[in-house]
Structure formats: structure tokens, C-alpha cells
Amino acid sequence: MTLEFAAVVEDRGFDVEMTVGEGETVAVLGPNGAGKSTLLALIAGLLRPDHGTARLGGRVLFDVDGRGRGPALRPHERGISMLAQDALLFPHLSALDNVAFGPRSAGLPRHESTRRAADWLARVDATALADRRPAQLSGGQAQRIAVARALAAGPDLLLLDEPMAALDVSVAPALRRTLRDVLADRTAVVVTHDVLDAFTLADRVVVIEGGRVVDVGPTRAVLERPTTPFAAGLAGLDLLTGTAHGGGVRLEDGTLLAARSADALATGAAAAVAVRPSAVRVTTGAAPGPTPPANVLDLVVTDLEPRGDVVRVRAGGVSADVLPAVVATLDLVPGSLVRFSFDAEDAVAYLV
């Protein structure tokens, strides 16, 4: 079923409109406090909007006018299941009975509920766990049972709230594969901070910041051509925004950047340059600079972060990945004056 959603929660600064097509999985990305949890609570019926309308297929979830009046279905009437970060299984029930709880609550006979539960345990590769209590399950196993329980209820819409957040890195890939299989052709909304979840599970991405939708589109398109620093960070890119000028992009401080153009850049149009931190070179006043036509930015170091074999140097909202030896040689510390540079062929310019 298609979800059509538009709602305002004034005291949270939330004003979001979005659509999820039938059989489509949409990933909702955004920094902490962006409004992702508010979105899920509104859809699930855990929060009432100040005004707005939401429909799931032919069912009106809520239709609240500007004075806060109007109908709103209770959570159990909405045909929606939610999968949270924690499995939240009933501790006194076996895995099989946990999964059968939804169908049984909906009025299905015990034998039919048990049959459906067994089927879903098989689909999430958890048949061997049927007789175990939650205390006997690992985190990954418990989350598999939670997936089966959510889907056994036969929801028209599945909401997933950071489904991999509480799992060990070694466990998450298996659950991600399970979710990819069970979400095929199913209407779902996945809230996540993990770009891999978006690429693996979602058909489209909605980026929310400050309670507003700031970007929306096919997953690859949004993450390959980000329009906000948050989305750029998820995609592992530096983002510099300005206006198109002479085939390049002029920043607010007047710096003109050259890059490969993905769009026809009409002078004066809002545009951005994206470049990977690994393509950015770092020098100081005491070191030789790059040869033209490299792009050059004179900045002040704000942070240094070890990241595996490299150190990420952040300055002026831009990042560069360099070897530890470079940090030592240049004596880089927060407050150091540095020159970041990158070549035009290593960057992409596009309209935003």
C-alpha cells in the first residue's frame, strides 16, 4: 500500500511531507535531533500532529486540521508494525510464541497463528531458535525473531528504527541480508544512520534536517550527489557549495573551484563541488604547494581523527585523509594554518 504523509508538530519544529510507494522501501537519514523519531511516532500513532494528513492505501491514519481537531486511528488500528533498535521480545514466551503473538491477537486460531509463526521463523533462518526464550538468544538472534514477529502480523507498512544499531559489527551483515530479502516488494520506512543500510535496503532516500526534508531521490543519486554536509558525510565526501561561475563554482569567500562538470552550470545557479578526502593534499606555509591548476583552500585545522591507516584532518568544514607521517612532518594540531588542495579531475561540480 502507498503511504501519503504530511504533518506538522510545532513545538518540535517538524514539518515533513513524503510519500512511500506501494512495495517501496524508503530510508530516512538525518543527524540526531533531525526529526526521524518524530516521523516514526506520527506514522505509528504514538504522537498526534498539530495538523496534517496521512493515508495508508485507502485508510486515513489521521486527518487533523489547523486547530488540532480531527480523527486519528489508534496504533493497533493502523496495520503497521515497528521494528526498534532493541528486539523487545516478551521474556516469558518462546521465540515461536513471540512471533505468533501478533496473529493470535488479531483473532487467528492458535494452530493458524503457530503455523504462520513457524513459516516466518523459517524465512528469517531462525527455525532452530523456536523453543528458546529471549534470555537464551544473542542480540542478532533476538533481532531476527523481532523481524519475524513484526512481519507475522501481516502489516501493510513496516517501520524500522535503526534496526542494526544495537548489534555487533560481526552480526549486522547477516541481519541486513535477511531484511533485504523480506523487504522485497514490501512497503517500508527505514530510519538509519548507516549509509550501508540505505544502499542495501532502500529504493529511495529522504534526508531530514531540522525537521524538514532537505533532499529526496533514488539512493545512489542522493549519496553520489549530496546537497547537504550531512549527506556528504554519509557518502564519504567533502562538499563545498556556492554559485556556478565560468564552468566552475565560486564559494562565498570568492574562491573559484574547478571540477569536472556533471551538469551544465549556468552562471549564478546554486552549485556544489564534491571531492573525496583521500584526494585532498595538505601542506603548510613551510612546504611546497601543488602545481597549478589545483584548487587551493587556506584553512585552520579544527580536528584530527585517526581512521585506520590514515588521519582525517578537518579544517573549515573540509576534510583530508593523510598518512600519520604527514601529520608528524607538518606538526599538525588544532589551530595550525594549512593549505588544502585538490585537482579538478578529482572533483565533481553539479547543480543543487
XYZ file of C-alpha atoms in Angstrom:
352
model
C 0.000 0.000 0.000
C 1.083 3.575 -0.651
C 1.793 5.871 2.309
C 0.982 9.557 1.842
C 2.168 11.636 4.789
C 2.179 15.332 5.679
C 2.351 16.564 9.261
C 3.414 19.460 11.453
C 4.458 19.302 15.113
C 5.039 22.921 16.026
C 6.921 22.581 19.309
C 9.429 20.243 17.632
C 9.877 22.402 14.540
C 8.717 19.439 12.472
C 7.115 19.977 9.056
C 7.525 16.996 6.739
C 5.744 15.755 3.650
C 6.667 12.469 1.979
C 5.274 9.545 0.022
C 6.237 5.872 0.061
C 5.043 3.949 -2.966
C 3.486 0.504 -2.818
C 6.209 -2.103 -2.405
C 8.864 0.587 -1.940
C 11.417 0.843 0.852
C 12.426 4.391 1.756
C 15.405 5.116 4.007
C 15.145 8.215 6.192
C 18.530 9.723 7.005
C 19.369 12.667 9.217
C 21.534 13.797 12.129
C 20.470 13.388 15.749
C 17.511 15.621 16.516
C 16.540 15.977 12.864
C 13.029 14.604 13.386
C 13.392 10.959 12.382
C 11.904 9.581 15.608
C 9.083 12.121 15.418
C 8.298 10.903 11.903
C 8.044 7.274 13.018
C 5.959 8.175 16.074
C 3.480 10.105 13.920
C 3.128 7.295 11.391
C 2.768 4.645 14.098
C 0.180 6.630 16.054
C 2.366 7.254 19.099
C 2.229 11.021 18.568
C -0.576 13.259 17.343
C 0.329 16.094 14.941
C -0.785 19.683 15.394
C -2.136 19.394 11.879
C -1.674 17.171 8.863
C -2.987 14.186 6.962
C -1.697 10.654 6.468
C -3.178 7.832 4.405
C -2.088 4.238 4.017
C -3.824 2.865 0.964
C -7.483 3.727 1.457
C -7.138 4.043 5.238
C -6.913 7.506 6.823
C -4.349 7.304 9.632
C -5.049 10.863 10.737
C -6.657 13.990 9.349
C -6.060 16.825 11.794
C -6.985 20.422 10.963
C -5.176 23.618 11.922
C -6.892 23.673 15.310
C -5.727 20.169 16.192
C -9.132 18.609 15.611
C -9.896 15.578 13.513
C -9.802 11.776 13.501
C -6.720 9.689 14.191
C -6.596 5.900 14.291
C -5.153 4.231 17.356
C -1.826 2.417 16.827
C -3.328 -1.084 16.690
C -5.861 0.038 14.068
C -3.283 1.248 11.553
C -1.990 -2.015 10.089
C 1.589 -1.013 10.898
C 4.401 -2.955 12.571
C 7.529 -1.352 14.003
C 10.947 -2.919 14.477
C 13.012 -0.983 17.025
C 16.735 -0.958 17.830
C 16.118 -3.433 20.643
C 14.160 -6.606 19.959
C 11.723 -6.008 22.873
C 10.623 -9.647 22.944
C 8.292 -10.930 25.640
C 10.712 -12.566 28.109
C 8.255 -15.229 29.292
C 7.440 -16.527 25.788
C 9.428 -18.752 23.475
C 10.626 -17.376 20.150
C 7.789 -19.205 18.389
C 5.162 -17.802 20.751
C 6.630 -14.300 20.427
C 6.177 -14.469 16.661
C 2.693 -15.982 16.993
C 1.560 -13.213 19.348
C 0.552 -10.779 16.591
C -1.583 -13.176 14.546
C -3.161 -14.548 17.720
C -4.013 -11.031 18.931
C -5.650 -10.385 15.556
C -8.036 -13.274 16.189
C -6.416 -16.104 14.240
C -6.882 -19.583 15.730
C -3.961 -20.913 17.740
C -2.968 -23.527 15.150
C -3.007 -20.968 12.320
C -1.015 -18.468 14.377
C 1.561 -21.136 15.198
C 1.801 -22.198 11.557
C 2.338 -18.610 10.428
C 4.945 -18.052 13.143
C 6.837 -21.171 12.108
C 6.774 -20.004 8.492
C 8.268 -16.634 9.378
C 10.921 -18.194 11.596
C 11.943 -20.264 8.590
C 12.037 -17.183 6.359
C 14.452 -15.411 8.708
C 16.532 -18.576 9.146
C 15.595 -18.988 12.817
C 13.675 -22.274 12.917
C 16.253 -23.774 15.282
C 15.521 -21.000 17.783
C 11.780 -21.667 18.051
C 11.814 -23.087 21.592
C 14.296 -20.648 23.100
C 13.366 -17.834 25.465
C 14.755 -14.335 24.779
C 17.342 -14.697 27.560
C 18.829 -17.610 25.603
C 19.265 -15.589 22.391
C 22.171 -13.475 21.186
C 21.495 -9.919 20.044
C 21.453 -10.922 16.397
C 19.198 -13.909 17.051
C 16.752 -11.801 19.068
C 16.553 -9.223 16.289
C 15.782 -11.970 13.760
C 12.893 -13.087 15.959
C 11.734 -9.470 16.185
C 11.746 -9.228 12.369
C 9.653 -12.391 12.139
C 7.251 -11.117 14.809
C 6.777 -7.790 13.017
C 6.021 -9.450 9.688
C 3.889 -12.300 11.012
C 1.289 -9.709 11.979
C 0.754 -9.083 8.256
C 1.321 -5.309 8.338
C 0.518 -3.039 5.417
C 3.547 -0.943 6.377
C 6.730 -1.863 8.223
C 8.666 0.772 10.178
C 12.286 0.036 11.114
C 14.059 2.261 13.633
C 17.846 1.801 13.418
C 17.448 -1.997 13.164
C 21.207 -2.659 13.196
C 22.239 -0.045 15.779
C 22.365 -2.365 18.800
C 24.146 -5.223 17.016
C 27.829 -6.133 16.884
C 29.542 -5.338 13.597
C 30.035 -9.069 13.017
C 26.297 -9.760 13.326
C 24.831 -6.857 11.338
C 25.632 -8.164 7.815
C 23.571 -11.333 8.308
C 20.541 -9.379 9.541
C 20.993 -6.893 6.699
C 20.762 -9.774 4.211
C 17.644 -11.065 5.962
C 15.984 -7.651 5.829
C 16.884 -7.213 2.172
C 15.086 -10.468 1.391
C 11.951 -9.858 3.479
C 11.572 -6.215 2.402
C 11.423 -7.074 -1.292
C 8.130 -5.696 -2.685
C 7.041 -4.620 0.808
C 6.147 -1.033 1.767
C 8.606 0.055 4.442
C 10.299 3.053 6.065
C 13.807 2.519 7.465
C 15.335 5.123 9.771
C 19.104 4.711 9.870
C 22.447 6.459 10.363
C 24.224 3.774 8.332
C 24.777 4.519 4.660
C 25.213 0.783 4.040
C 21.642 0.200 5.260
C 20.419 2.784 2.770
C 22.336 1.267 -0.141
C 21.390 -2.307 0.778
C 17.745 -1.914 1.756
C 16.266 1.229 0.222
C 14.876 2.161 -3.170
C 14.854 5.851 -2.264
C 16.333 8.113 0.387
C 14.750 11.027 2.250
C 17.193 13.282 4.111
C 15.722 15.231 7.055
C 17.492 18.069 8.855
C 15.951 20.459 11.347
C 12.520 18.873 10.944
C 12.458 19.497 7.183
C 13.079 17.348 4.109
C 16.262 18.719 2.520
C 16.866 16.058 -0.124
C 14.982 13.150 -1.655
C 15.599 10.785 -4.529
C 16.991 7.397 -5.567
C 19.520 6.163 -3.031
C 22.548 6.250 -5.310
C 21.694 9.657 -6.760
C 21.296 11.303 -3.343
C 24.504 9.841 -1.937
C 26.608 10.382 -5.056
C 25.426 13.998 -5.426
C 24.735 15.193 -1.866
C 23.306 18.657 -1.299
C 23.921 18.931 2.464
C 27.031 18.404 4.623
C 25.264 15.593 6.483
C 24.518 13.624 3.308
C 28.029 14.326 2.047
C 29.472 12.945 5.272
C 27.425 9.766 4.899
C 28.723 9.387 1.358
C 32.313 9.985 2.470
C 32.644 13.238 0.522
C 33.683 16.812 1.186
C 31.028 19.261 -0.004
C 31.719 22.872 -0.948
C 28.736 24.949 -2.022
C 28.492 28.217 -3.901
C 27.335 29.505 -7.276
C 28.258 28.452 -10.791
C 30.758 30.753 -12.487
C 32.671 30.281 -15.717
C 32.361 26.499 -15.715
C 33.409 26.246 -12.068
C 31.934 27.018 -8.655
C 32.618 30.242 -6.766
C 32.493 29.924 -2.980
C 31.081 32.579 -0.673
C 34.595 33.893 0.083
C 35.283 34.367 -3.632
C 37.433 31.269 -4.152
C 36.821 29.762 -7.594
C 36.960 25.964 -7.766
C 37.496 23.947 -10.926
C 35.998 20.463 -11.275
C 34.535 18.000 -13.734
C 31.010 19.186 -14.508
C 28.145 16.729 -14.123
C 25.640 19.420 -15.186
C 25.524 22.441 -17.436
C 26.495 25.123 -14.927
C 24.612 28.319 -15.727
C 26.358 31.304 -14.156
C 24.730 32.296 -10.884
C 22.955 28.982 -10.288
C 23.373 27.261 -6.913
C 26.050 24.606 -7.303
C 28.389 22.378 -5.321
C 31.732 20.654 -5.645
C 32.211 17.190 -4.130
C 35.619 15.627 -3.560
C 36.824 12.639 -1.563
C 39.056 13.420 1.446
C 41.623 10.967 0.076
C 42.086 13.248 -2.956
C 42.851 16.327 -0.835
C 46.509 17.197 -0.227
C 47.708 19.026 2.877
C 50.669 21.395 3.081
C 51.718 24.281 5.295
C 53.485 27.540 4.603
C 56.807 25.769 5.070
C 56.052 23.063 2.499
C 55.913 23.319 -1.316
C 52.401 23.781 -2.631
C 50.747 21.972 -5.508
C 51.361 22.978 -9.065
C 48.514 24.683 -10.936
C 45.708 24.074 -11.794
C 44.972 22.535 -8.410
C 42.231 24.090 -6.288
C 43.630 25.739 -3.171
C 41.972 26.498 0.178
C 43.824 28.184 3.055
C 42.255 26.979 6.296
C 42.733 26.425 10.033
C 42.807 22.871 11.425
C 39.893 22.198 13.770
C 40.297 18.480 14.451
C 42.440 15.419 13.752
C 40.908 11.942 13.908
C 42.777 8.627 13.466
C 40.899 6.465 10.947
C 42.692 3.165 10.441
C 45.858 3.725 8.407
C 45.222 7.444 7.906
C 44.449 10.549 9.916
C 41.476 12.686 8.927
C 42.406 16.359 9.134
C 39.386 18.673 9.357
C 39.582 22.364 8.570
C 36.897 24.855 7.594
C 34.287 22.159 7.043
C 36.594 20.264 4.665
C 38.458 17.018 5.388
C 41.663 15.455 4.110
C 42.923 11.924 4.746
C 46.705 11.818 5.145
C 49.284 9.401 6.490
C 50.355 9.763 10.141
C 53.847 10.617 8.896
C 52.442 13.697 7.149
C 50.793 14.852 10.382
C 54.096 14.458 12.212
C 56.188 16.107 9.489
C 53.893 19.122 9.234
C 53.376 19.222 13.030
C 49.620 19.462 12.567
C 47.497 20.304 15.604
C 44.162 22.097 16.027
C 44.829 25.729 15.190
C 47.514 25.011 12.578
C 47.335 27.037 9.366
C 47.157 24.648 6.419
C 46.656 24.658 2.690
C 44.246 22.062 1.294
C 44.462 21.414 -2.433
C 42.937 19.051 -4.956
C 42.935 18.664 -8.721
C 39.958 19.445 -10.926
C 39.788 15.886 -12.242
C 39.345 14.575 -8.689
C 36.238 16.691 -8.028
C 32.724 16.871 -9.462
C 30.618 20.019 -9.825
C 26.830 19.878 -10.081
C 23.705 21.945 -9.545
C 21.964 21.820 -6.152
